[in-house]
PDB file of C-alpha atoms in Angstrom:
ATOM      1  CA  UNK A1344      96.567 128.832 101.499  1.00  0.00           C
ATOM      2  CA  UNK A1345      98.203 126.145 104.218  1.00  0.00           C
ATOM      3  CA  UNK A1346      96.742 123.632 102.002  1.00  0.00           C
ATOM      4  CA  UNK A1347      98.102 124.778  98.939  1.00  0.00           C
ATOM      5  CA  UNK A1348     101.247 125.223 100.564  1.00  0.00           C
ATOM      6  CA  UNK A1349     101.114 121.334 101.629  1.00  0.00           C
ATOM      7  CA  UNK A1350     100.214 119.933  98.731  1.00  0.00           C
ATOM      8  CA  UNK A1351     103.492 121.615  97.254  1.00  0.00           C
ATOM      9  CA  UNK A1352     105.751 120.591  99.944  1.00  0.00           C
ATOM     10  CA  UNK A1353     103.692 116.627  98.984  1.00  0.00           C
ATOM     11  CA  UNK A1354     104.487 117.300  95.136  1.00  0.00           C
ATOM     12  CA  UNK A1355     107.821 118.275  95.620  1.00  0.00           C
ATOM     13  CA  UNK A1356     108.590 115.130  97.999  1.00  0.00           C
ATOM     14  CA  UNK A1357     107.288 113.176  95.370  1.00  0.00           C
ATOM     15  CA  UNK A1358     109.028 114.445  92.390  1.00  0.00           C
ATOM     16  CA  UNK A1359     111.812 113.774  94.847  1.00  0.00           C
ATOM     17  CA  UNK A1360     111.344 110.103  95.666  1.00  0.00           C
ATOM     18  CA  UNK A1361     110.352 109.995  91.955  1.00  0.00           C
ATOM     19  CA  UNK A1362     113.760 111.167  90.507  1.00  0.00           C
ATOM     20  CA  UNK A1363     115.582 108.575  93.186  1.00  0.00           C
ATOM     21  CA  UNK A1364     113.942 105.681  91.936  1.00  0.00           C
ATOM     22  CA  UNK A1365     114.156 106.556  88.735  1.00  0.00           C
ATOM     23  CA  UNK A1366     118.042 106.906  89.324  1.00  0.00           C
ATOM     24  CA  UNK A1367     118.065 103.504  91.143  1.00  0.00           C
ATOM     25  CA  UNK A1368     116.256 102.066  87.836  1.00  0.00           C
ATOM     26  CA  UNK A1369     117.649 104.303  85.094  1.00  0.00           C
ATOM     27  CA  UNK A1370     121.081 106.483  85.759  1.00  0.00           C
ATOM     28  CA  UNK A1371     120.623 108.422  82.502  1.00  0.00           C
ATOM     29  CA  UNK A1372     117.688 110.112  84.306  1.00  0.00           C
ATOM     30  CA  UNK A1373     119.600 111.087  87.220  1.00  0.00           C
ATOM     31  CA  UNK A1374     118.338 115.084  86.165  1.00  0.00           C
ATOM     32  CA  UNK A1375     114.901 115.450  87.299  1.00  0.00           C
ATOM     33  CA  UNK A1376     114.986 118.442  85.514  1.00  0.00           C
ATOM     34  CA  UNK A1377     114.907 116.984  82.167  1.00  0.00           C
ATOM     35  CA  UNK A1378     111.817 115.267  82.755  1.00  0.00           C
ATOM     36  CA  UNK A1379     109.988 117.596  84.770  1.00  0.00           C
ATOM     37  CA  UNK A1380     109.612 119.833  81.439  1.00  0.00           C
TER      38      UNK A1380
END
């Protein structure tokens, strides 16, 4: 259960640093929700 619960908290810090350099690179992506679905 902790490690699930880590591996979310790693996921969602990803998605996270994901959507920022995709922001950096490409503005029109500044939703991460339109690409997470």
């Amino acid at each position: 259960m902790l490690y699930q619960y880590h591996h979310q908290i790693i996921r969602v810090n990803f998605i996270t640093e994901l959507a920022r350099v995709s922001k950096a690179t490409n503005p029109h992506l500044a939703n991460p929700k339109a690409w997470l679905f």
